mmCIF file of C-alpha atoms in Angstrom:
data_model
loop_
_atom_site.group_PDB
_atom_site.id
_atom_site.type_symbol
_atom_site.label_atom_id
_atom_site.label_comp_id
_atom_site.label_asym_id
_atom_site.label_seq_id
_atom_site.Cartn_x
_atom_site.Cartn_y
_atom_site.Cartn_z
ATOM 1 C CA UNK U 1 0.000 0.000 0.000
ATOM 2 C CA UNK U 2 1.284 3.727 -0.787
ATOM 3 C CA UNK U 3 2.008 6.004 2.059
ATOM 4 C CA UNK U 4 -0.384 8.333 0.507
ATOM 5 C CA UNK U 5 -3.066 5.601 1.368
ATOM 6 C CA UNK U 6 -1.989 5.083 4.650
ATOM 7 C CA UNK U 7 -2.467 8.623 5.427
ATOM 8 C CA UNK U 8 -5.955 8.741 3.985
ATOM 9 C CA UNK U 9 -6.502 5.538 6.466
ATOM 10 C CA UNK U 10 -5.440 6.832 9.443
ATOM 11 C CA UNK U 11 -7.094 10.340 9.019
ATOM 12 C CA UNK U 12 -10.588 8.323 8.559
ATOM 13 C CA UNK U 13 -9.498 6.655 11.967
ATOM 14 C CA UNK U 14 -9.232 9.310 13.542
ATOM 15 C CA UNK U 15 -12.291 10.859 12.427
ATOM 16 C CA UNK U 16 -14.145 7.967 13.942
ATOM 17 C CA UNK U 17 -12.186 7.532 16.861
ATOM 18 C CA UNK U 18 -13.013 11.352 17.507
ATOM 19 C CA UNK U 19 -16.603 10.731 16.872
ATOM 20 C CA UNK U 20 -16.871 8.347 19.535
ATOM 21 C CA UNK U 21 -15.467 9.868 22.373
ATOM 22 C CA UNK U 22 -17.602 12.285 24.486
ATOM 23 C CA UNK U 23 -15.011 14.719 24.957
ATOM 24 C CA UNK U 24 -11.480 14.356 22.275
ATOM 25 C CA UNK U 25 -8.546 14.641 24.536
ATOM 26 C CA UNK U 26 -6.370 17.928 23.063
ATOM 27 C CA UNK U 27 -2.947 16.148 24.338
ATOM 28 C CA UNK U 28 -3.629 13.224 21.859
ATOM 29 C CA UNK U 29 -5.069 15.194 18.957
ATOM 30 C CA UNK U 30 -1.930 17.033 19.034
ATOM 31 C CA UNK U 31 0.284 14.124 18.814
ATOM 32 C CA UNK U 32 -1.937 12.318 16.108
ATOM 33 C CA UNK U 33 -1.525 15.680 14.210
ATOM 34 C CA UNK U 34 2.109 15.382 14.395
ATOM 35 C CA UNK U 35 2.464 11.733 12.936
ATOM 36 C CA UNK U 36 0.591 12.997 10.306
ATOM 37 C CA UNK U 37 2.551 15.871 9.644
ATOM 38 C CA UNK U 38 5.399 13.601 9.702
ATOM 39 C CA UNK U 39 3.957 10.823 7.747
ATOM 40 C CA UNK U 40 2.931 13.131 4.863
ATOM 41 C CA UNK U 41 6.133 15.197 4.570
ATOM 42 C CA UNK U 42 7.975 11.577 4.097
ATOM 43 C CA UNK U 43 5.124 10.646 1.420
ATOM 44 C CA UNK U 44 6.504 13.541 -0.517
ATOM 45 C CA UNK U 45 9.440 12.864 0.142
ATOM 46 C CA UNK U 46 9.362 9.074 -1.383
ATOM 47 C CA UNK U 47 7.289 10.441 -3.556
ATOM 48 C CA UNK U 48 9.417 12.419 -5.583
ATOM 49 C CA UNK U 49 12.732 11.241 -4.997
ATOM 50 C CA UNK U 50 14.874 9.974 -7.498
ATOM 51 C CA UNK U 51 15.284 5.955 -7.521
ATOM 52 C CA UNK U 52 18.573 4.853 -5.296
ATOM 53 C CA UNK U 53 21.650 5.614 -7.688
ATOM 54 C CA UNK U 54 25.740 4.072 -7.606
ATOM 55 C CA UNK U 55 29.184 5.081 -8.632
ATOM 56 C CA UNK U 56 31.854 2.387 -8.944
ATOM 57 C CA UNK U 57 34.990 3.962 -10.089
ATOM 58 C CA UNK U 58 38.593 1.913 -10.449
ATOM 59 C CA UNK U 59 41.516 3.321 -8.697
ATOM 60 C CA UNK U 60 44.339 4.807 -10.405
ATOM 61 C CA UNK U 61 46.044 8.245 -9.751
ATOM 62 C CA UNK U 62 44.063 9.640 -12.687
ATOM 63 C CA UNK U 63 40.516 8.426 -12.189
ATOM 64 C CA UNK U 64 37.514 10.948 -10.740
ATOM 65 C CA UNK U 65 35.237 9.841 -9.225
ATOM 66 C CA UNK U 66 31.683 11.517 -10.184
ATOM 67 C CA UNK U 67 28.079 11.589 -8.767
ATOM 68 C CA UNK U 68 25.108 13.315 -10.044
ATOM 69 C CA UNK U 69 21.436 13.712 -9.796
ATOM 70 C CA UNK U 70 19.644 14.869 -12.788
ATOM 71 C CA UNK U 71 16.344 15.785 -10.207
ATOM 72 C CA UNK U 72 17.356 17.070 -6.420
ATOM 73 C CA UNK U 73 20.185 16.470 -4.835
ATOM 74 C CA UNK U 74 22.989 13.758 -3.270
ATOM 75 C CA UNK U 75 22.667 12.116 -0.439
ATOM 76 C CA UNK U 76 25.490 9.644 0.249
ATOM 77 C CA UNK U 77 24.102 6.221 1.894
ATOM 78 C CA UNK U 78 27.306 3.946 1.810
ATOM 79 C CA UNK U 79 30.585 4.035 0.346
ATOM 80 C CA UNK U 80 33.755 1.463 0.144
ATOM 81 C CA UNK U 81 37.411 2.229 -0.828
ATOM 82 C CA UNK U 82 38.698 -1.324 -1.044
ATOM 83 C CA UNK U 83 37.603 -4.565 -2.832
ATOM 84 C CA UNK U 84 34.576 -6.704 -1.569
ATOM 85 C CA UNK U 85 34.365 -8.953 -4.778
ATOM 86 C CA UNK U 86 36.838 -10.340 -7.416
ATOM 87 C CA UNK U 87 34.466 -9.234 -10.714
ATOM 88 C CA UNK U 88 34.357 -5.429 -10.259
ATOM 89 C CA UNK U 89 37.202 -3.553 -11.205
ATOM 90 C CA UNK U 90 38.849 -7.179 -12.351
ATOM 91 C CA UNK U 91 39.555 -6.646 -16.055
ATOM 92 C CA UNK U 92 43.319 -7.205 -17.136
ATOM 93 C CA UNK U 93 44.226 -7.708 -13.624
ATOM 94 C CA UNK U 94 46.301 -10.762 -11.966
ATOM 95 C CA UNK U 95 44.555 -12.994 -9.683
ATOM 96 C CA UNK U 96 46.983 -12.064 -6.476
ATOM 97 C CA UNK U 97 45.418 -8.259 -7.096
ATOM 98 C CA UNK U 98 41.794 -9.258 -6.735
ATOM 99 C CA UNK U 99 42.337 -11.880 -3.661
ATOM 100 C CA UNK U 100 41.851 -9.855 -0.478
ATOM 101 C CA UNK U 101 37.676 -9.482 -0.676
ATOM 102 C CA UNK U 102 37.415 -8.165 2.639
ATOM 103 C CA UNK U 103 39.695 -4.772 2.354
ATOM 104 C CA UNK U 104 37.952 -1.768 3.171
ATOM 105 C CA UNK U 105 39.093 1.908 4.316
ATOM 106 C CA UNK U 106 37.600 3.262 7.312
ATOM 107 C CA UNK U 107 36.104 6.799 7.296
ATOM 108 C CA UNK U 108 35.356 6.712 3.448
ATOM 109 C CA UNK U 109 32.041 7.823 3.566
ATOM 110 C CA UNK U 110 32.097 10.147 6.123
ATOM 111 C CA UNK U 111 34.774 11.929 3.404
ATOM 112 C CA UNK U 112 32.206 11.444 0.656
ATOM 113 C CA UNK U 113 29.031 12.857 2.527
ATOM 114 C CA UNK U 114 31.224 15.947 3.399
ATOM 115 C CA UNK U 115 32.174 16.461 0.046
ATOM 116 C CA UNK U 116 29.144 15.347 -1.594
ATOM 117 C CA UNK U 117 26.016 16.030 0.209
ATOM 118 C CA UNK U 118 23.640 18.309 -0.928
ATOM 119 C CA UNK U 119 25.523 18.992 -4.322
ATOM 120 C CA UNK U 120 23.680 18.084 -7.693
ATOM 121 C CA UNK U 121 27.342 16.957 -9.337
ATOM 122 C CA UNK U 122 30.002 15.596 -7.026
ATOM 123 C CA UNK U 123 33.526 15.245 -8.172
ATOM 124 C CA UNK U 124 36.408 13.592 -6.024
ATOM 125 C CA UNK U 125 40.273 12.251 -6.517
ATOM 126 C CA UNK U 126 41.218 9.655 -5.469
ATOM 127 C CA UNK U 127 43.792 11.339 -3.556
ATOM 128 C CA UNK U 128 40.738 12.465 -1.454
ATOM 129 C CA UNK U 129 39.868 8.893 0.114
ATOM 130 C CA UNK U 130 43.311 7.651 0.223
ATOM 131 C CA UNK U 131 43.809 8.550 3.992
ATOM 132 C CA UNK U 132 46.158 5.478 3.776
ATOM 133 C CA UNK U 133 46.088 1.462 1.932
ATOM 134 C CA UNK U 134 43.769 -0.746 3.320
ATOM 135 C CA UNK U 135 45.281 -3.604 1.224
ATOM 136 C CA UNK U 136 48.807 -2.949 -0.369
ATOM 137 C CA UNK U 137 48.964 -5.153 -3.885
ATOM 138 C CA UNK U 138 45.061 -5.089 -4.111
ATOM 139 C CA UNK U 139 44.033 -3.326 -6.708
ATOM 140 C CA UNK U 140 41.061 -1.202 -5.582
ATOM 141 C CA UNK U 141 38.174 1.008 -5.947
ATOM 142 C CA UNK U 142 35.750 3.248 -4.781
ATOM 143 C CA UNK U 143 31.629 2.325 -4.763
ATOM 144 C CA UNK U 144 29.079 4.614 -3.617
ATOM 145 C CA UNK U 145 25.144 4.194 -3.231
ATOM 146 C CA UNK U 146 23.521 7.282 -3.212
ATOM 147 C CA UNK U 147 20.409 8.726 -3.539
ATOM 148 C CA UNK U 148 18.831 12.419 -5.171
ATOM 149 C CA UNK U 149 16.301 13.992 -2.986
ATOM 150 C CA UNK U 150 14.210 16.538 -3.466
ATOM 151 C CA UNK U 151 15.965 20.263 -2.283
ATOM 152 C CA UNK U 152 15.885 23.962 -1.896
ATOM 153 C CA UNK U 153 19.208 24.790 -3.919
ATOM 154 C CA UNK U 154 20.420 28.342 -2.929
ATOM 155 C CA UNK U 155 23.639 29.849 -3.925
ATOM 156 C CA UNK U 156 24.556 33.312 -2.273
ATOM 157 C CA UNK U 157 27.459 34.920 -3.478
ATOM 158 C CA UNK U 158 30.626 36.418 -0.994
ATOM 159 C CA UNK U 159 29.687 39.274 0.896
ATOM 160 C CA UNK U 160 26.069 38.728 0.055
ATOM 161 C CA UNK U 161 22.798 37.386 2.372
ATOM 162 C CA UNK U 162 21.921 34.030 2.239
ATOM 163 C CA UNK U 163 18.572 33.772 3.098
ATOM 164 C CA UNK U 164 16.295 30.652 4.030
ATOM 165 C CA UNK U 165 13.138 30.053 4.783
ATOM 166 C CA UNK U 166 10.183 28.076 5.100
ATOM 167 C CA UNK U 167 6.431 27.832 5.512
ATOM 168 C CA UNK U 168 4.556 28.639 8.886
ATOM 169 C CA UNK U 169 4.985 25.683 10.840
ATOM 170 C CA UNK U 170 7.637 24.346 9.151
ATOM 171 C CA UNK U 171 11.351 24.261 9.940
ATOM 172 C CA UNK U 172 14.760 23.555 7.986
ATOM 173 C CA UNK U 173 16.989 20.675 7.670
ATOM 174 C CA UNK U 174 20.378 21.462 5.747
ATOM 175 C CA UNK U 175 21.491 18.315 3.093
ATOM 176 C CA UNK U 176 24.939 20.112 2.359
ATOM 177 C CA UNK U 177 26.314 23.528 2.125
ATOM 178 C CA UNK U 178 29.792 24.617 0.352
ATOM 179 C CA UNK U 179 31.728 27.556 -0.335
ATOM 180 C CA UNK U 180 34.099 27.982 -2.740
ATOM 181 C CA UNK U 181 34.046 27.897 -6.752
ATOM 182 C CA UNK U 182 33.206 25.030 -8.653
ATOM 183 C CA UNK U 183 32.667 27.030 -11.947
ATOM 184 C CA UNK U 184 33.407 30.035 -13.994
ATOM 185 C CA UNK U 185 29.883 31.479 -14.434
ATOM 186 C CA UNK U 186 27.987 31.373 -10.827
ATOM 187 C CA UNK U 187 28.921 34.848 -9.222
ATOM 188 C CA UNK U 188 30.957 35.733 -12.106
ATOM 189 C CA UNK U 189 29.206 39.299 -13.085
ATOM 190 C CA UNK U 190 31.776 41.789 -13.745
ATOM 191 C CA UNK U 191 34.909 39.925 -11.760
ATOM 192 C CA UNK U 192 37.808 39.737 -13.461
ATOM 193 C CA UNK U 193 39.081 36.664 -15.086
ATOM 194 C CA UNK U 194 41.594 36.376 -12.095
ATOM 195 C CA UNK U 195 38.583 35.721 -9.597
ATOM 196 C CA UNK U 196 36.839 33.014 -11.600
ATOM 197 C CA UNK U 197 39.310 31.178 -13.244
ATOM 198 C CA UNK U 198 40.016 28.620 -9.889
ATOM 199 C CA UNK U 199 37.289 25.890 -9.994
ATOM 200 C CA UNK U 200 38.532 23.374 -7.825
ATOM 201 C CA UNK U 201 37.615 25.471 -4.629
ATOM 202 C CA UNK U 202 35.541 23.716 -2.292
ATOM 203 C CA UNK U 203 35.106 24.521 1.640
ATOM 204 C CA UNK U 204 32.057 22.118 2.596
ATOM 205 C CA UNK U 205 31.352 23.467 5.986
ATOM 206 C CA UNK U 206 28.531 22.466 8.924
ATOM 207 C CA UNK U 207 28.277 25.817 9.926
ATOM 208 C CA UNK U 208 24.941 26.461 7.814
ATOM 209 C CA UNK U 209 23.232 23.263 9.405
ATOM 210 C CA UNK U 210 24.329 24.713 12.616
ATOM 211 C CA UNK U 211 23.120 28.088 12.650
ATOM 212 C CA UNK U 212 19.877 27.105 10.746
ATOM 213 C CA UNK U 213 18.831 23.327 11.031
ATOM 214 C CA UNK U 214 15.513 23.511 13.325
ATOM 215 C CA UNK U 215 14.533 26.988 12.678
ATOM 216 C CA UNK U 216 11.471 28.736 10.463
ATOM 217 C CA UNK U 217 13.989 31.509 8.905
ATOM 218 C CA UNK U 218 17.445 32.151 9.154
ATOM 219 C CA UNK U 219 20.044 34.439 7.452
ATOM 220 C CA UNK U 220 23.902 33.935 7.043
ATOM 221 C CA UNK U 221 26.087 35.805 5.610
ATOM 222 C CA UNK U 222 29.078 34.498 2.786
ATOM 223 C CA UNK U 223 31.936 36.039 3.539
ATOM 224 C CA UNK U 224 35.432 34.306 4.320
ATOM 225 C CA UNK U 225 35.412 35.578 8.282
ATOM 226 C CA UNK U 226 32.394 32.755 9.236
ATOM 227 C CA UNK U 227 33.403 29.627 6.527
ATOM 228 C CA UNK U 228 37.090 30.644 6.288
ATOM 229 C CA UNK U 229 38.828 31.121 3.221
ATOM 230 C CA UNK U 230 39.733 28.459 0.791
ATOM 231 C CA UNK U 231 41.349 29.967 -1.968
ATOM 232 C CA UNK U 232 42.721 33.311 -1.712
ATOM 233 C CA UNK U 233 41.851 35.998 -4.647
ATOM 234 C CA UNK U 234 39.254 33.619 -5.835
ATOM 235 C CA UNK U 235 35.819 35.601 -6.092
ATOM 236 C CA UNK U 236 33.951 33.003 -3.791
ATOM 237 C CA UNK U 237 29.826 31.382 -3.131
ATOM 238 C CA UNK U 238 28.179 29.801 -1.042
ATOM 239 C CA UNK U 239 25.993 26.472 -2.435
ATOM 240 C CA UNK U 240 23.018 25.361 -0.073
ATOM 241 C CA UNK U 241 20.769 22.499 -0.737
ATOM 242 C CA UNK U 242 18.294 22.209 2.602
ATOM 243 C CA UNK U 243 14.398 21.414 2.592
ATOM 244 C CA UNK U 244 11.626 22.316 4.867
ATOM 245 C CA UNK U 245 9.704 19.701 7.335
ATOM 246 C CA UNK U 246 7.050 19.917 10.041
ATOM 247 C CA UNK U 247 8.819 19.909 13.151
ATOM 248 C CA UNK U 248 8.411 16.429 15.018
ATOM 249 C CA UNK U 249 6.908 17.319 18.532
ATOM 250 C CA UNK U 250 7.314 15.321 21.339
ATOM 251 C CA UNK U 251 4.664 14.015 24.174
ATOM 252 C CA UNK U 252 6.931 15.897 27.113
ATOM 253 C CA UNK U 253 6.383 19.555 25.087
ATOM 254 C CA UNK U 254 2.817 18.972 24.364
ATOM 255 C CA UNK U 255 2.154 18.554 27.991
ATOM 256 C CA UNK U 256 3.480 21.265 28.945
ATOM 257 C CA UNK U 257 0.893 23.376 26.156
ATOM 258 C CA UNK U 258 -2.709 21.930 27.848
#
């Protein structure tokens, strides 16, 4: 059955349920109000998200890595550095490099949520999981499962507001924020070539989520003295995906309200 039905469902039962008692308790219509809430903001959520997507790229120094949603935006779910099979990655390669199935590098997607989360394209070296070898004489690679969810992109450029917001009764959960460059056109108007022409500047930074996640509005300002500056003389932005939810109230606050 679809979520969508199960909603329906459950707002007949409590029509009913209502009906029959002689006087509704306001404690418990509050908290069936706020399963609902929650149930249908995840129905749109399933809704319209993009089918679960992977990334299996073979290590060498050369290789990117690259993610990408064509609707919303990434959100990392696993991710491996290693070998857990001997058929990916196997082509052309001696049997001693494909032996050790159970080499894997700790922290890997932790790295690749950081870097990744919240963005609609997602590039990354390999130099940027290679903390150290798992395996030495394995010949690796890196696999990600991911999925694109739906998202408020904004992009505020340095020295500029960022400003986000959502609907009364609704609050804001931050996917991913970054700033940096990642191209030659977003902020671009009138800078010299000088300030545009670095596109491999990327600060991905928690301190959007931090100042915002939980709240109905909130402003922050891109400029290098809150996120820091990553690449000096480069004309900078910042990139937030977030998305806007009915806050999930628990029994302890509502008793407190009656």
């Amino acid at each position: 059955m679809h979520c969508l039905d199960v909603l329906t469902e459950r707002r007949a039962a409590r029509a009913d349920l209502l009906n029959s008692l002689p006087t509704p308790n306001a404690l418990w219509q509050a908290l069936w109000t706020s399963f609902e809430r929650v149930l249908a903001t995840a129905c749109l959520l399933l809704s319209s998200a993009v089918s679960a997507e992977r990334a299996t790229t073979c290590s060498s120094s050369l290789t990117v890595h690259h993610l990408e949603c064509e609707m919303g935006v990434i959100s990392v779910q696993n991710a491996l550095f290693g070998r857990t099979d001997r058929e990916t990655c196997s082509e052309g390669r001696p049997p001693q490099q494909l032996a050790n199935t159970e080499c894997s590098l700790a922290g890997t997607v932790d790295i690749i949520r950081t870097r990744c989360d919240g963005k609609k394209v997602c590039e990354i070296n390999r130099g940027d999981v290679l903390t150290s070898d798992p395996c030495p004489g394995i010949f690796k690679y890196v696999d990600t499962n991911f999925t694109c969810v739906p998202a408020i992109r904004l992009i505020a450029c340095e020295g500029s507001l960022a400003r986000l917001y959502c609907d009364e009764g609704q609050v804001i959960f931050v996917y991913g924020a970054d700033y940096g460059r990642r191209d030659r056109t977003t902020c671009s108007y009138r800078r010299p070539e000088s300030q545009v022409e670095n596109v491999l500047c990327s600060n991905p930074t928690d301190r959007v989520a931090e100042s915002c996640n939980g709240e109905n509005t909130c402003d922050i300002t891109a400029i290098n003295s809150v996120f820091g500056d990553p690449c000096g003389g480069t004309y900078k932005y910042l990139e937030v995906a977030y998305h806007c939810d009915y806050p999930l109230v628990l029994p302890e606050e509502l008793e407190g309200s009656y």
